[in-house]
Coordinates of N, CA and C in Angstrom, one line a residue:
Chain A
D159 N 110.8 127.8 140.5 CA 110.3 127.2 139.4 C 109.2 128.6 139.3
A160 N 109.2 129.4 138.1 CA 107.9 129.8 137.8 C 106.4 129.5 137.4
G161 N 106.3 128.3 137.1 CA 105.0 127.3 137.7 C 104.9 127.8 135.8
V162 N 103.3 126.7 135.0 CA 102.9 127.1 133.9 C 102.9 128.6 133.1
I163 N 103.1 129.3 132.3 CA 103.1 131.1 132.1 C 102.2 130.5 131.0
Q164 N 101.8 131.3 131.0 CA 100.5 131.5 129.8 C 100.5 132.5 129.6
S165 N 100.4 133.5 127.7 CA 100.1 134.4 127.5 C 98.9 134.6 126.4
P166 N 97.8 135.4 125.5 CA 98.1 136.4 127.3 C 97.7 135.9 127.8
R167 N 96.9 136.6 128.7 CA 95.8 136.8 130.1 C 94.3 136.4 130.0
H168 N 94.4 137.8 128.4 CA 93.4 138.0 128.2 C 93.4 137.9 126.2
E169 N 92.5 138.0 125.9 CA 92.0 138.4 124.2 C 90.9 139.0 124.8
V170 N 90.4 139.3 123.3 CA 89.4 139.8 123.0 C 89.6 140.1 121.5
T171 N 88.7 139.5 120.5 CA 89.0 139.4 118.9 C 87.9 139.4 118.4
E172 N 87.2 139.5 116.7 CA 85.9 140.0 116.7 C 86.0 138.8 115.6
M173 N 85.1 137.9 115.8 CA 84.4 136.7 114.9 C 85.6 136.5 114.3
G174 N 86.2 135.7 113.8 CA 86.9 135.0 111.5 C 88.5 135.9 111.6
Q175 N 88.3 136.7 113.1 CA 89.9 136.7 113.0 C 90.6 135.7 113.8
E176 N 91.7 135.0 113.3 CA 93.3 134.2 114.0 C 93.5 134.3 115.6
V177 N 93.1 133.9 116.5 CA 94.0 133.6 118.2 C 95.2 132.7 118.5
T178 N 95.7 133.1 118.2 CA 97.4 131.6 118.7 C 97.1 132.5 120.5
L179 N 97.3 131.4 121.6 CA 97.2 130.7 122.2 C 98.5 130.4 123.0
R180 N 100.3 130.8 124.1 CA 100.1 130.4 124.2 C 100.6 130.2 125.5
C181 N 102.4 128.5 126.1 CA 102.0 128.6 126.9 C 103.1 127.8 127.7
K182 N 104.2 127.9 128.5 CA 106.0 127.7 128.5 C 105.6 126.6 129.4
P183 N 105.4 125.6 129.6 CA 105.4 124.6 130.8 C 106.0 124.4 131.5
I184 N 106.5 123.2 133.0 CA 107.2 123.6 134.1 C 108.5 122.6 134.0
S185 N 110.0 123.3 133.5 CA 111.2 122.8 132.7 C 111.1 121.5 133.4
G186 N 111.6 120.7 132.6 CA 111.4 119.2 133.0 C 110.1 118.0 133.0
H187 N 109.1 118.7 133.0 CA 108.2 117.7 132.7 C 107.8 117.5 131.4
D188 N 108.2 116.2 130.8 CA 107.2 115.2 129.4 C 105.8 115.8 128.9
Y189 N 104.7 115.7 130.0 CA 103.5 116.6 129.4 C 102.5 117.6 129.7
L190 N 102.2 118.2 128.1 CA 101.5 119.2 127.9 C 99.7 118.8 127.7
F191 N 99.4 119.5 128.6 CA 97.4 119.9 128.3 C 97.4 120.7 127.3
W192 N 96.3 121.0 127.1 CA 95.3 121.9 126.9 C 93.6 121.8 127.0
Y193 N 93.5 122.9 127.4 CA 92.6 123.0 128.0 C 91.4 123.4 128.2
R194 N 89.8 124.3 128.6 CA 88.9 124.8 127.6 C 88.0 124.4 129.2
Q195 N 87.3 125.9 129.6 CA 87.0 125.4 130.7 C 85.8 126.9 130.2
T196 N 84.8 126.0 130.7 CA 82.8 126.7 129.9 C 82.0 126.6 131.6
M197 N 81.9 127.2 131.5 CA 80.1 127.0 132.7 C 79.6 126.0 132.3
M198 N 78.8 126.3 130.7 CA 78.1 125.0 130.2 C 78.4 124.1 130.7
R199 N 79.8 123.5 130.0 CA 80.6 122.2 129.8 C 82.0 121.3 130.8
G200 N 82.1 122.8 132.0 CA 82.6 123.1 132.7 C 84.3 122.4 132.1
L201 N 85.4 122.0 132.2 CA 86.9 121.5 132.3 C 87.1 120.5 131.3
E202 N 87.1 120.4 129.9 CA 87.6 120.5 128.5 C 88.6 119.5 128.1
L203 N 89.3 118.4 128.5 CA 90.7 118.0 127.6 C 90.6 118.4 126.1
L204 N 91.6 119.0 125.7 CA 91.2 119.0 123.6 C 92.6 118.8 123.3
I205 N 93.4 118.0 124.1 CA 94.8 117.6 123.4 C 96.1 117.3 124.5
Y206 N 97.3 116.6 124.3 CA 97.7 116.1 125.1 C 98.7 116.1 124.0
F207 N 100.1 116.6 124.8 CA 101.3 116.0 124.6 C 102.1 114.8 125.2
N208 N 102.8 114.1 124.7 CA 104.3 113.8 125.1 C 105.5 114.4 124.9
N209 N 106.5 115.0 125.2 CA 108.0 114.9 125.0 C 107.9 115.7 122.8
N210 N 106.4 116.4 122.9 CA 106.2 117.1 121.6 C 105.9 116.2 121.0
V211 N 105.3 115.4 121.1 CA 104.4 115.0 120.3 C 103.2 114.1 120.9
P212 N 101.9 115.2 119.8 CA 101.0 115.2 120.1 C 99.8 113.5 120.4
I213 N 99.6 112.8 121.2 CA 99.3 111.3 122.0 C 97.4 111.7 121.6
D214 N 97.0 112.5 122.0 CA 95.1 111.8 121.8 C 95.0 113.7 121.0
D215 N 94.5 113.4 120.7 CA 94.1 115.2 120.2 C 92.1 114.6 120.3
S216 N 91.2 114.1 120.8 CA 90.7 113.7 120.8 C 89.7 114.4 121.1
G217 N 89.5 115.6 121.8 CA 88.4 116.7 122.8 C 89.2 117.7 121.7
M218 N 89.8 118.2 121.1 CA 89.9 119.3 119.7 C 88.1 119.2 119.4
P219 N 88.1 120.2 119.2 CA 85.8 120.3 118.9 C 86.0 120.1 116.8
E220 N 87.1 121.5 116.6 CA 87.0 120.2 115.0 C 88.6 121.7 114.4
D221 N 88.4 121.1 113.0 CA 89.7 121.0 112.2 C 89.7 122.8 112.9
R222 N 88.9 124.4 113.0 CA 89.6 125.7 113.1 C 90.4 125.3 114.4
F223 N 90.6 124.7 115.0 CA 91.4 125.0 116.1 C 92.6 123.5 115.8
S224 N 94.0 123.8 116.2 CA 95.2 123.4 116.9 C 95.9 123.3 117.2
A225 N 97.6 122.2 117.5 CA 98.1 122.6 118.0 C 99.2 122.7 118.2
K226 N 100.2 123.0 118.7 CA 101.5 122.8 118.7 C 102.0 122.4 119.5
M227 N 103.8 121.9 119.8 CA 105.2 121.9 120.7 C 105.8 122.0 119.2
P228 N 106.8 122.5 119.8 CA 107.8 122.4 118.8 C 109.4 122.5 119.1
N229 N 109.1 122.9 120.2 CA 109.9 122.1 121.2 C 109.2 121.8 123.1
A230 N 109.7 121.4 124.3 CA 110.2 121.4 124.6 C 109.1 121.8 125.4
S231 N 109.4 123.4 125.5 CA 109.8 124.5 126.4 C 108.4 125.3 125.7
F232 N 107.7 125.0 125.1 CA 106.6 126.0 124.1 C 105.8 125.3 123.5
S233 N 104.5 125.9 123.5 CA 103.5 124.6 123.0 C 102.1 125.5 122.2
T234 N 101.7 126.0 121.2 CA 100.7 126.7 121.2 C 99.4 126.1 120.5
L235 N 98.6 127.2 120.9 CA 97.4 126.1 120.5 C 96.2 127.8 120.1
K236 N 96.1 127.5 118.7 CA 95.0 128.6 118.0 C 94.2 127.9 117.3
I237 N 93.3 129.5 117.1 CA 91.9 129.1 116.8 C 91.8 129.9 115.0
Q238 N 91.1 129.4 113.9 CA 91.7 130.2 113.0 C 90.5 129.1 111.4
P239 N 89.5 130.3 111.3 CA 88.2 131.2 112.1 C 88.2 130.9 113.0
S240 N 88.5 131.6 114.7 CA 87.2 132.0 115.9 C 86.0 132.1 115.4
E241 N 85.0 132.1 116.5 CA 84.0 131.8 116.8 C 83.4 133.1 117.9
P242 N 81.8 133.0 117.6 CA 81.9 133.6 118.8 C 81.6 132.9 121.1
R243 N 81.2 130.9 119.8 CA 81.2 130.3 120.8 C 82.2 129.7 121.9
D244 N 83.9 130.0 120.1 CA 84.4 129.6 121.3 C 85.6 130.5 122.6
S245 N 84.6 131.5 123.1 CA 84.8 132.0 124.2 C 84.3 130.8 125.1
A246 N 85.7 131.5 126.1 CA 86.3 130.2 127.1 C 87.4 130.7 127.7
V247 N 87.0 130.2 129.2 CA 89.1 130.4 129.6 C 90.5 129.2 128.8
Y248 N 91.3 129.2 128.3 CA 91.9 127.5 127.9 C 93.2 127.1 128.6
F249 N 93.4 126.4 129.5 CA 94.2 126.6 130.4 C 95.3 125.3 129.7
C250 N 96.7 126.0 129.6 CA 97.5 125.0 129.4 C 98.6 123.5 131.4
A251 N 98.3 122.8 131.3 CA 98.7 121.9 132.3 C 99.8 121.2 131.7
S252 N 101.1 122.1 132.9 CA 101.7 119.9 132.2 C 102.8 119.5 133.9
S253 N 102.8 117.5 133.5 CA 103.1 117.3 134.5 C 104.4 116.2 134.5
P254 N 105.1 115.7 134.9 CA 106.1 114.6 134.7 C 105.7 113.0 134.2
Q255 N 106.8 112.6 134.0 CA 106.5 111.0 134.1 C 105.8 111.0 135.1
G256 N 105.3 109.8 135.3 CA 105.1 109.5 136.2 C 104.7 107.6 136.6
L257 N 104.8 107.0 137.3 CA 105.4 105.9 137.8 C 103.5 105.3 138.1
A258 N 103.5 105.6 138.5 CA 102.5 105.0 139.4 C 100.9 106.1 139.0
G259 N 100.1 105.7 138.8 CA 98.6 106.7 139.1 C 98.4 107.8 139.5
G260 N 97.9 108.5 139.4 CA 97.0 110.6 139.2 C 98.5 111.0 139.4
I261 N 98.7 110.9 138.2 CA 100.2 111.4 138.1 C 99.4 113.5 138.0
E262 N 100.1 114.5 139.1 CA 99.3 115.9 140.2 C 99.6 116.5 138.7
Q263 N 98.7 117.0 137.1 CA 98.7 118.0 136.4 C 98.8 119.5 137.4
F264 N 100.3 120.5 136.3 CA 99.9 121.5 137.2 C 100.0 123.1 136.2
F265 N 98.8 123.4 137.3 CA 97.8 124.1 135.4 C 98.5 125.9 136.0
G266 N 98.9 126.1 134.6 CA 99.2 127.7 134.4 C 97.9 128.8 134.7
P267 N 98.3 130.4 134.5 CA 96.5 130.8 135.5 C 94.9 130.9 134.3
G268 N 95.8 130.7 133.5 CA 94.6 130.7 131.9 C 94.8 131.3 131.2
T269 N 94.2 132.0 130.0 CA 93.3 132.7 129.6 C 91.9 132.7 128.5
R270 N 91.6 134.1 128.9 CA 90.1 134.2 128.3 C 90.6 135.5 127.5
L271 N 89.6 134.0 127.0 CA 89.5 134.3 125.4 C 87.9 135.1 124.8
T272 N 87.4 136.5 124.5 CA 86.6 136.7 124.4 C 86.6 137.0 122.6
V273 N 85.5 136.1 122.1 CA 85.2 136.6 120.2 C 84.0 137.3 120.8
L274 N 84.2 138.4 119.8 CA 83.2 138.8 119.6 C 82.2 139.1 118.5
Chain B
T237 N 76.0 113.6 128.8 CA 76.3 113.2 129.6 C 77.8 112.9 129.9
Q238 N 77.9 113.6 131.1 CA 78.6 113.9 132.0 C 79.0 112.3 132.6
L239 N 80.1 112.5 132.5 CA 81.1 111.0 132.9 C 81.4 111.3 134.4
L240 N 81.7 112.4 135.1 CA 82.1 112.4 136.1 C 80.4 113.5 136.8
E241 N 79.8 113.0 138.3 CA 79.1 113.9 138.2 C 79.7 114.3 139.7
Q242 N 78.9 116.0 139.8 CA 79.6 116.9 140.7 C 78.1 116.9 141.5
S243 N 78.1 116.1 143.3 CA 77.2 117.8 143.6 C 77.2 118.2 144.9
P244 N 76.3 118.7 146.1 CA 75.4 120.2 144.8 C 76.6 120.2 143.8
Q245 N 75.9 121.3 143.3 CA 76.3 122.5 142.1 C 77.6 123.7 142.8
F246 N 76.1 124.0 143.9 CA 76.9 125.9 144.1 C 76.5 124.8 146.3
L247 N 77.1 125.2 146.7 CA 77.1 125.2 148.2 C 77.3 126.1 149.1
S248 N 76.7 126.8 150.0 CA 76.8 128.6 151.1 C 76.9 128.2 151.8
I249 N 78.1 128.1 152.9 CA 78.0 127.9 154.3 C 77.9 128.5 155.0
Q250 N 78.5 128.7 156.6 CA 78.4 130.0 158.1 C 79.8 129.1 158.3
E251 N 80.2 129.9 158.0 CA 81.8 129.3 158.7 C 82.3 128.9 160.2
G252 N 82.1 127.3 160.2 CA 82.5 126.5 161.3 C 81.1 125.1 161.0
E253 N 80.6 125.6 159.9 CA 79.7 123.9 159.1 C 80.4 123.7 158.9
N254 N 80.0 122.6 158.2 CA 80.4 121.1 158.1 C 79.8 120.5 156.4
L255 N 80.4 119.8 155.7 CA 80.2 119.2 154.9 C 80.5 118.7 153.9
T256 N 79.6 117.8 152.8 CA 80.2 117.0 152.6 C 80.1 117.6 150.7
V257 N 79.9 117.0 149.3 CA 80.5 116.7 148.4 C 80.4 115.9 147.8
Y258 N 80.6 115.6 146.7 CA 80.8 114.1 145.5 C 80.2 113.6 144.2
C259 N 80.7 113.5 144.0 CA 82.0 112.5 142.3 C 81.3 111.0 142.1
N260 N 80.0 111.3 141.8 CA 80.1 109.8 140.5 C 79.6 109.9 139.5
S261 N 80.3 108.3 139.3 CA 80.3 108.0 137.7 C 79.9 106.1 137.9
S262 N 79.5 106.0 136.9 CA 78.5 104.9 136.9 C 80.5 104.3 136.0
S263 N 81.2 104.6 136.0 CA 82.7 103.7 135.3 C 83.6 103.6 136.7
V264 N 84.7 102.7 135.9 CA 85.3 102.4 137.0 C 87.0 103.9 137.1
F265 N 87.5 104.0 137.6 CA 88.5 104.8 137.5 C 90.1 104.1 138.4
S266 N 91.2 104.5 137.6 CA 92.0 103.6 138.1 C 92.6 104.6 139.1
S267 N 92.4 105.7 139.3 CA 92.0 107.0 140.3 C 92.1 107.9 140.3
L268 N 91.4 108.5 141.0 CA 91.0 110.0 140.9 C 91.5 111.0 142.4
Q269 N 91.2 112.0 141.3 CA 92.1 113.4 141.9 C 91.3 114.5 142.4
W270 N 91.2 115.4 143.7 CA 90.7 116.5 144.3 C 91.4 117.5 143.6
Y271 N 90.7 118.9 142.9 CA 91.0 119.8 142.7 C 90.4 121.2 143.3
R272 N 91.5 122.4 144.1 CA 90.4 123.6 143.9 C 91.1 124.7 143.4
Q273 N 89.8 125.2 142.3 CA 90.5 126.2 142.0 C 90.3 127.9 142.0
E274 N 90.8 129.0 142.6 CA 89.9 130.1 143.1 C 90.1 131.2 141.6
P275 N 89.1 131.2 142.1 CA 89.2 132.2 141.0 C 89.9 133.1 140.7
G276 N 90.3 133.5 138.7 CA 91.3 134.0 138.1 C 92.1 133.2 138.0
E277 N 92.2 132.5 138.9 CA 93.6 131.0 139.0 C 93.6 129.6 138.4
G278 N 94.5 128.7 137.4 CA 94.2 127.6 137.2 C 94.2 126.0 138.0
P279 N 93.9 125.6 138.4 CA 92.8 124.4 139.9 C 94.1 124.2 140.5
V280 N 94.7 123.9 141.4 CA 95.2 123.2 141.9 C 94.9 121.6 143.1
L281 N 96.4 121.3 143.1 CA 95.6 118.9 143.6 C 96.0 119.7 144.7
L282 N 94.4 118.8 145.5 CA 94.3 118.8 146.9 C 95.3 117.1 146.7
V283 N 93.8 116.2 146.6 CA 95.1 115.0 146.8 C 95.0 114.1 145.9
T284 N 95.8 113.2 145.5 CA 95.2 111.2 144.8 C 94.8 110.3 145.4
V285 N 93.4 109.7 144.8 CA 93.3 107.6 145.5 C 92.9 107.5 145.1
V286 N 94.0 106.3 144.6 CA 94.0 105.4 143.5 C 93.6 104.2 144.6
T287 N 93.4 103.3 145.2 CA 92.8 101.9 145.9 C 90.9 102.5 146.4
G288 N 90.6 101.5 146.3 CA 88.7 101.3 146.5 C 88.4 101.5 147.6
G289 N 87.5 102.3 148.1 CA 87.8 102.0 149.8 C 88.6 103.4 150.7
E290 N 89.4 103.7 149.6 CA 91.5 105.5 150.4 C 90.9 105.8 151.2
V291 N 91.0 106.3 152.0 CA 90.4 107.7 152.5 C 91.8 108.3 153.0
K292 N 91.5 109.3 152.6 CA 92.6 110.2 153.3 C 92.3 111.1 153.6
K293 N 93.2 112.0 154.7 CA 92.8 113.9 155.1 C 94.3 114.4 154.9
L294 N 93.5 116.1 155.1 CA 94.4 117.0 154.8 C 93.9 117.6 155.5
K295 N 94.2 118.2 156.7 CA 94.5 119.0 158.4 C 92.0 118.6 157.2
R296 N 91.9 119.5 157.5 CA 90.0 119.4 157.8 C 89.4 119.0 156.8
L297 N 90.2 118.0 155.6 CA 90.1 117.8 154.9 C 89.9 116.4 154.3
T298 N 88.8 115.8 154.5 CA 88.5 113.9 153.8 C 88.0 113.7 153.3
F299 N 88.8 112.9 152.7 CA 88.5 112.1 151.8 C 88.6 111.1 151.4
Q300 N 87.2 110.1 150.5 CA 87.9 109.2 150.4 C 87.0 108.4 148.8
F301 N 87.5 107.3 148.2 CA 87.7 106.3 146.9 C 86.2 105.1 147.8
G302 N 85.6 105.3 146.2 CA 84.2 104.0 147.1 C 85.0 102.8 146.6
D303 N 84.5 101.6 146.9 CA 84.9 100.7 147.1 C 85.0 100.4 146.0
A304 N 84.4 100.6 145.0 CA 84.4 100.1 143.3 C 85.2 101.0 142.9
R305 N 85.3 102.3 143.5 CA 86.3 102.6 142.9 C 85.6 104.0 140.8
K306 N 84.6 103.8 141.5 CA 83.3 104.9 140.6 C 83.2 106.0 141.5
D307 N 82.8 106.3 142.7 CA 82.7 108.0 143.9 C 83.4 108.2 144.2
S308 N 83.8 109.7 144.9 CA 84.2 109.6 145.6 C 83.8 110.7 146.3
S309 N 84.6 110.7 147.2 CA 83.5 112.1 149.2 C 84.0 112.9 148.9
L310 N 84.2 113.7 149.3 CA 85.4 115.4 150.3 C 84.1 116.1 151.0
H311 N 84.6 116.1 153.3 CA 84.2 116.0 153.5 C 85.3 117.0 154.7
I312 N 84.5 118.6 154.5 CA 85.3 119.6 155.5 C 85.0 119.8 156.3
T313 N 85.9 119.3 158.2 CA 85.3 119.5 159.0 C 85.6 121.7 159.2
A314 N 84.3 121.9 160.4 CA 84.2 123.4 160.3 C 84.7 123.7 159.5
A315 N 84.6 124.1 158.0 CA 84.4 125.1 158.0 C 84.5 126.5 157.5
Q316 N 85.7 127.2 156.9 CA 86.4 128.6 157.5 C 86.2 129.3 155.5
P317 N 86.7 130.9 156.1 CA 86.4 131.8 154.4 C 87.7 131.6 152.8
G318 N 88.6 130.9 153.5 CA 89.9 130.8 153.5 C 89.0 128.9 152.0
D319 N 88.0 128.5 153.0 CA 87.9 127.4 151.5 C 87.0 127.4 150.4
T320 N 86.6 128.5 150.7 CA 85.5 129.0 149.2 C 86.2 128.7 148.0
G321 N 85.6 127.9 147.2 CA 86.8 128.5 145.8 C 85.9 126.5 144.9
L322 N 86.6 127.2 143.8 CA 85.2 125.4 142.9 C 86.3 123.9 143.8
Y323 N 85.5 123.8 143.9 CA 85.8 122.1 144.1 C 86.0 121.5 142.5
L324 N 86.8 120.2 141.5 CA 86.6 120.4 140.7 C 87.0 118.1 141.0
C325 N 86.6 117.3 140.5 CA 87.1 116.0 140.5 C 87.4 115.8 139.6
A326 N 88.0 114.4 139.4 CA 89.1 114.9 138.0 C 89.5 112.4 137.9
G327 N 89.1 112.3 137.2 CA 89.3 110.8 137.5 C 89.9 110.0 135.8
A328 N 91.4 109.3 136.1 CA 91.2 108.6 135.0 C 91.3 107.4 134.4
K329 N 90.4 106.7 133.7 CA 90.0 106.4 133.6 C 90.0 104.7 133.4
S330 N 89.4 102.8 134.2 CA 90.7 102.5 134.2 C 90.5 101.7 132.1
G331 N 91.7 100.8 132.5 CA 92.3 100.8 131.4 C 92.5 101.9 130.5
G332 N 93.0 103.3 130.8 CA 93.8 104.4 129.4 C 94.9 104.8 129.7
S333 N 95.2 105.5 129.5 CA 95.6 106.2 130.1 C 95.7 107.4 131.4
N334 N 96.8 107.4 132.3 CA 96.6 107.9 133.4 C 96.8 109.2 133.6
Y335 N 97.5 109.6 132.2 CA 97.2 111.4 131.5 C 95.9 112.0 131.4
K336 N 95.5 111.2 130.9 CA 94.1 111.6 130.9 C 92.8 112.1 131.9
L337 N 92.7 112.5 131.7 CA 91.3 112.5 133.2 C 89.7 113.5 132.0
T338 N 89.1 113.6 133.4 CA 88.1 114.2 133.1 C 87.6 114.3 134.0
F339 N 87.0 115.2 133.8 CA 86.6 116.3 135.0 C 85.6 116.7 135.2
G340 N 84.7 116.4 136.3 CA 83.5 117.0 136.6 C 83.8 118.8 136.1
K341 N 82.2 118.5 136.5 CA 82.1 119.8 136.2 C 81.6 121.0 137.8
G342 N 82.0 120.5 138.9 CA 82.6 121.3 140.0 C 82.1 120.6 141.8
T343 N 82.4 121.8 142.6 CA 81.0 121.8 143.3 C 81.0 123.6 144.1
L344 N 80.5 125.1 143.0 CA 81.5 126.1 143.9 C 80.6 126.4 145.5
L345 N 81.9 126.1 146.1 CA 81.6 126.3 147.8 C 82.2 127.8 147.9
T346 N 80.9 128.3 149.0 CA 81.3 129.6 149.4 C 81.2 129.8 150.9
V347 N 81.9 130.5 151.7 CA 81.8 129.8 152.9 C 82.4 132.1 153.5
N348 N 80.8 131.8 154.5 CA 80.7 133.1 154.6 C 81.1 133.2 156.4
P349 N 82.0 134.5 156.2 CA 81.7 134.7 157.9 C 81.1 135.0 158.7

């Protein structure tokens, strides 16, 4: 398997523009997660899905952020309009269904977003 | 306030030295994981601990979960340059979803040859 695939790997945009980040999870994984990583705040969970349904979006910073998962093999995270403080590395991760605690999350390589 | 506090934030040592990094919280976790992240990549799972007092070994790495399941430590013996990276602890809060992880900010380890 190719692992979790994210695109683009780097994105530079200007304040006010719409940004769309894309993720393809590992085939067969039921859970998909979006994280944001900055030096100041570390790695923060934004939202996660189970079987394409959003379960917890309490980490989404504000209404400018939205995430969708139209099918089991694709998810998007959209920021509209973007602001300089959104600059960060955004990670997508997926994990299989599990019965026990401590289910491994498999991370993609991330998208480095810079908003000028 | 960070739910999981990791210390030290930065650690630079020479090849062959031993080191311990810590992950502390006032909350109880049903499980705790350690990940390692290299520059330009996503975190990769090293180990999961679920039982208070549990000790797990992975070659030169030893992981321990505190008896009260509020803290954890990672000990590396005879560190090598290949151990360089950001070490992150992540916990699933007791009573919450096993899938919702809270991450610490990490310990950035540099092992010099």
